[in-house]
Amino acid sequence: MAAVSSASDTGDPRGRHPPERRLLILGSPRSGKTSTANTILGDEVFDSGTETTHSNVGHTELYGRRLTVVDTPPWAVPSDPGGEADSNDNAEAEPDGPPPPPPSLDSEGPCMGAILCPPGPHAILLVVSVSQPFTETQRRAAEEQLGALGGGTWRYSMVLFTCVDKLSKGVFIEEHIANTGEALQWLVEKCGSRYHAFDNTRKDTEDNTQVPELMEKVEELITDNQGWYFEVNELILLEEEQARRALEEERMRMEEHARQREQMIGGPPRGAQEPLV
């Protein structure tokens, strides 16, 4: 289970509206979440040219408030029994982008990102690229990612669409949501119909109002939650660490088994030299 806390729990005399705002960014591979984090921070704080493998924290000051943004590794897309959904994802992804890496034991879950913005994020931004199909496979991945944080996460979540510059001329994001399918509609509804659209190619333009409009929606979300923020229960963190250790132990056991089997089947271990005569 997860717990939520408010500024009043910390003894802050300023009540439920502290000067700091904390955002946790989640998303699938190649969704543009790192570029989005940089757009929000107003600077190239994170390296958007490589795949994020560990959660990173950035800070800035925006409209008199300290803003903390946590960029996280991409969530793992579960395998599809029929293989169709995953095939479509790969086929229509950005053609010049690198393929997403396989899940790793070193990959962090969303809990690590959440604890990097203590005492917890005010908003969880689920980054979805309009240039990639949002299939049932992606929907399950998003649900599992939020589930890993514990209960109560959806009330703090908002969908953040990227690559809106790739939409057909005259097509608005609302039309995209309506026409993409039930999986995306489900995600938006689970987030309380809260969403925003980003064009990260416009982040340096003078008329860029994307970030101010996003922060207005974040303030509305905080107001709806009566100033409360999301906090991961320590029990979930402990369970996640135990699961990671169990996986690591299993991996080491299998490697040792393979090494012993190789020695039994064929000759000396790799790297060994024939004795001199």
XYZ file of C-alpha atoms in Angstrom:
277
model
C 0.000 0.000 0.000
C 1.027 3.601 -0.464
C 0.593 6.576 1.772
C -0.009 10.198 0.933
C 1.058 13.187 2.974
C 0.485 16.903 2.948
C 2.593 19.875 3.867
C 0.657 20.125 7.109
C 2.170 16.770 8.153
C 5.669 18.228 8.029
C 4.913 21.063 10.398
C 5.380 23.664 7.689
C 3.756 26.854 9.040
C 2.892 27.896 5.503
C 0.260 25.186 5.401
C -0.698 23.055 2.435
C 0.829 25.207 -0.283
C 4.626 25.027 0.144
C 6.845 26.963 -2.272
C 8.229 23.764 -3.789
C 6.611 21.682 -6.527
C 7.816 18.154 -7.307
C 7.162 16.273 -10.550
C 7.837 12.597 -11.263
C 8.124 11.743 -14.966
C 7.353 8.231 -16.217
C 7.087 6.889 -19.755
C 7.867 4.180 -22.254
C 11.067 3.938 -24.355
C 11.390 6.736 -26.938
C 8.402 8.599 -25.522
C 10.371 11.844 -25.228
C 10.192 12.025 -21.433
C 13.800 13.181 -20.975
C 13.343 15.982 -23.509
C 10.123 16.841 -21.717
C 11.953 17.048 -18.387
C 14.469 19.420 -19.973
C 11.666 21.533 -21.424
C 10.055 21.876 -18.018
C 13.383 22.762 -16.383
C 14.194 25.234 -19.150
C 17.660 23.821 -19.739
C 19.457 20.701 -20.996
C 19.810 19.251 -17.525
C 19.477 15.612 -18.610
C 21.138 13.836 -21.529
C 18.321 13.158 -23.984
C 20.644 11.463 -26.465
C 21.020 8.256 -24.460
C 18.615 5.851 -22.796
C 17.972 6.716 -19.161
C 19.116 3.839 -16.936
C 18.874 5.490 -13.522
C 16.599 8.134 -12.081
C 17.986 11.669 -12.255
C 16.940 14.807 -10.400
C 16.881 18.360 -11.730
C 15.995 21.610 -9.998
C 15.043 25.090 -11.091
C 13.015 28.042 -9.885
C 9.802 28.806 -11.704
C 7.434 31.659 -10.851
C 8.968 32.045 -7.416
C 8.725 28.344 -6.584
C 11.461 25.760 -6.380
C 10.688 23.064 -8.941
C 12.079 19.532 -8.688
C 11.798 17.217 -11.699
C 12.746 13.528 -11.600
C 13.424 11.740 -14.888
C 13.158 7.950 -14.613
C 14.201 4.949 -16.731
C 11.564 3.890 -19.281
C 9.031 1.387 -18.075
C 9.299 -2.161 -19.337
C 6.720 -3.112 -21.955
C 5.283 -6.557 -21.095
C 5.501 -9.230 -23.758
C 2.347 -9.857 -25.744
C 1.275 -13.519 -26.013
C 0.345 -13.113 -29.649
C 3.255 -10.851 -30.442
C 1.075 -8.515 -32.509
C 1.071 -5.535 -30.203
C 4.823 -5.556 -29.704
C 5.412 -5.958 -33.435
C 3.281 -2.922 -34.158
C 5.119 -0.910 -31.523
C 8.464 -1.640 -33.131
C 7.261 -1.177 -36.670
C 5.828 2.285 -36.168
C 8.352 3.651 -33.704
C 10.772 6.386 -34.712
C 12.760 4.842 -37.604
C 16.050 6.550 -36.741
C 15.914 5.807 -33.020
C 17.790 2.969 -31.356
C 15.796 -0.115 -30.375
C 14.701 -0.180 -26.731
C 17.063 -2.153 -24.501
C 15.867 -5.386 -22.917
C 14.797 -5.282 -19.274
C 17.779 -5.456 -16.927
C 18.256 -6.410 -13.325
C 19.922 -3.042 -12.944
C 16.802 -1.222 -14.139
C 15.104 0.858 -11.494
C 11.428 0.789 -10.738
C 9.378 3.964 -10.315
C 9.750 3.810 -6.516
C 13.344 5.021 -6.736
C 12.253 8.076 -8.699
C 9.531 8.846 -6.169
C 11.896 8.816 -3.204
C 14.309 11.129 -5.020
C 11.851 14.008 -4.650
C 11.099 13.759 -0.918
C 8.707 13.738 0.722
C 6.906 12.794 -2.522
C 5.778 14.084 -5.937
C 2.842 16.454 -6.266
C 2.200 15.172 -9.784
C 3.090 12.036 -11.738
C 3.399 12.799 -15.449
C 2.844 9.844 -17.795
C 4.592 10.748 -21.044
C 3.000 9.356 -24.211
C 4.273 10.098 -27.712
C 1.593 10.670 -30.336
C 4.055 9.376 -32.949
C 3.909 5.850 -31.487
C 0.842 3.600 -31.306
C -0.595 3.287 -27.814
C -1.661 -0.345 -27.790
C -3.131 -2.607 -25.150
C 0.442 -3.707 -24.441
C 1.404 -0.121 -23.654
C -1.707 0.283 -21.510
C -0.735 -2.724 -19.408
C 2.789 -1.366 -19.044
C 1.468 1.949 -17.739
C -0.891 0.186 -15.345
C 1.919 -2.012 -14.000
C 4.180 1.009 -13.576
C 1.615 2.893 -11.522
C 0.759 -0.286 -9.635
C 4.403 -0.667 -8.617
C 4.118 2.607 -6.728
C 1.140 1.347 -4.746
C -2.448 2.421 -4.341
C -3.760 5.932 -4.840
C -1.373 6.942 -7.636
C -3.959 7.709 -10.308
C -5.334 10.711 -8.430
C -1.896 12.333 -8.760
C -1.362 11.389 -12.413
C -1.639 13.297 -15.660
C -0.978 12.225 -19.264
C 1.598 14.396 -21.018
C 1.548 13.980 -24.796
C 4.737 14.648 -26.758
C 5.551 15.049 -30.469
C 2.287 16.891 -31.081
C 4.056 18.606 -33.978
C 3.736 15.259 -35.779
C -0.052 15.336 -35.701
C -1.703 15.984 -39.038
C -2.424 19.627 -39.740
C -5.640 20.709 -38.089
C -5.798 17.689 -35.766
C -6.010 18.604 -32.090
C -4.960 16.375 -29.222
C -8.596 15.773 -28.252
C -9.272 14.305 -31.670
C -6.163 12.151 -31.380
C -7.385 10.754 -28.064
C -10.810 10.005 -29.496
C -9.446 8.273 -32.598
C -6.482 6.343 -31.181
C -8.484 3.653 -29.417
C -9.770 2.356 -26.114
C -6.333 1.793 -24.569
C -5.399 5.480 -24.690
C -8.887 6.574 -23.685
C -8.648 4.264 -20.667
C -5.357 5.864 -19.623
C -6.716 9.398 -19.891
C -9.840 8.479 -17.946
C -7.794 6.777 -15.212
C -5.908 10.061 -14.833
C -9.181 11.878 -14.253
C -9.182 13.222 -17.841
C -6.121 15.305 -16.977
C -3.736 15.724 -19.909
C -1.437 18.220 -21.547
C 0.378 18.411 -24.887
C 4.040 19.275 -25.505
C 5.951 20.136 -28.622
C 9.549 19.945 -27.417
C 10.780 21.572 -30.628
C 9.192 24.852 -29.443
C 10.863 24.967 -26.032
C 13.247 27.803 -27.009
C 10.675 30.013 -28.737
C 9.501 33.244 -27.159
C 5.818 32.371 -27.484
C 6.241 29.021 -25.708
C 3.376 28.799 -23.217
C 3.532 25.021 -22.769
C 5.283 25.006 -19.403
C 3.170 27.765 -17.801
C 0.012 25.989 -18.948
C 1.305 22.669 -17.602
C 2.102 24.200 -14.218
C -1.381 25.695 -14.075
C -2.803 22.188 -14.508
C -0.424 20.884 -11.849
C -1.718 23.552 -9.467
C -5.285 22.492 -10.251
C -4.340 18.871 -9.515
C -2.789 19.874 -6.187
C -5.911 21.853 -5.310
C -8.116 18.881 -6.201
C -5.993 16.758 -3.847
C -6.289 19.409 -1.107
C -2.559 20.044 -1.149
C -1.601 16.431 -0.582
C 1.291 14.733 -2.368
C 2.063 11.094 -3.079
C 4.444 9.182 -0.849
C 5.683 5.646 -1.393
C 5.250 3.329 1.560
C 8.562 2.035 2.930
C 7.186 -1.512 2.810
C 6.938 -1.290 -0.982
C 10.549 -0.119 -1.175
C 11.628 -3.050 0.975
C 9.686 -5.529 -1.146
C 11.184 -4.097 -4.334
C 14.725 -4.412 -2.962
C 14.101 -7.993 -1.852
C 12.767 -8.868 -5.301
C 15.833 -7.331 -6.964
C 18.158 -9.298 -4.706
C 16.299 -12.531 -5.422
C 16.603 -11.932 -9.171
C 20.309 -11.164 -8.828
C 20.893 -14.344 -6.835
C 19.024 -16.384 -9.449
C 21.070 -14.811 -12.239
C 24.342 -15.641 -10.470
C 23.167 -19.200 -9.819
C 22.327 -19.725 -13.488
C 25.670 -18.283 -14.608
C 27.527 -20.602 -12.250
C 25.492 -23.576 -13.499
C 26.299 -22.680 -17.116
C 29.995 -22.341 -16.294
C 30.130 -25.735 -14.596
C 28.232 -27.348 -17.460
C 30.668 -25.874 -19.985
C 33.621 -27.261 -18.071
C 32.051 -30.724 -17.945
C 31.203 -30.803 -21.649
C 34.195 -29.441 -23.427
C 37.807 -29.069 -22.374
C 39.468 -26.495 -20.203
C 37.757 -23.289 -19.099
C 37.942 -20.301 -21.423
C 41.247 -18.504 -21.153
C 43.151 -21.561 -19.955
C 46.341 -22.497 -21.804
C 47.649 -25.901 -22.765
C 50.480 -27.047 -20.446
C 53.990 -26.801 -21.861
C 55.791 -30.135 -22.574
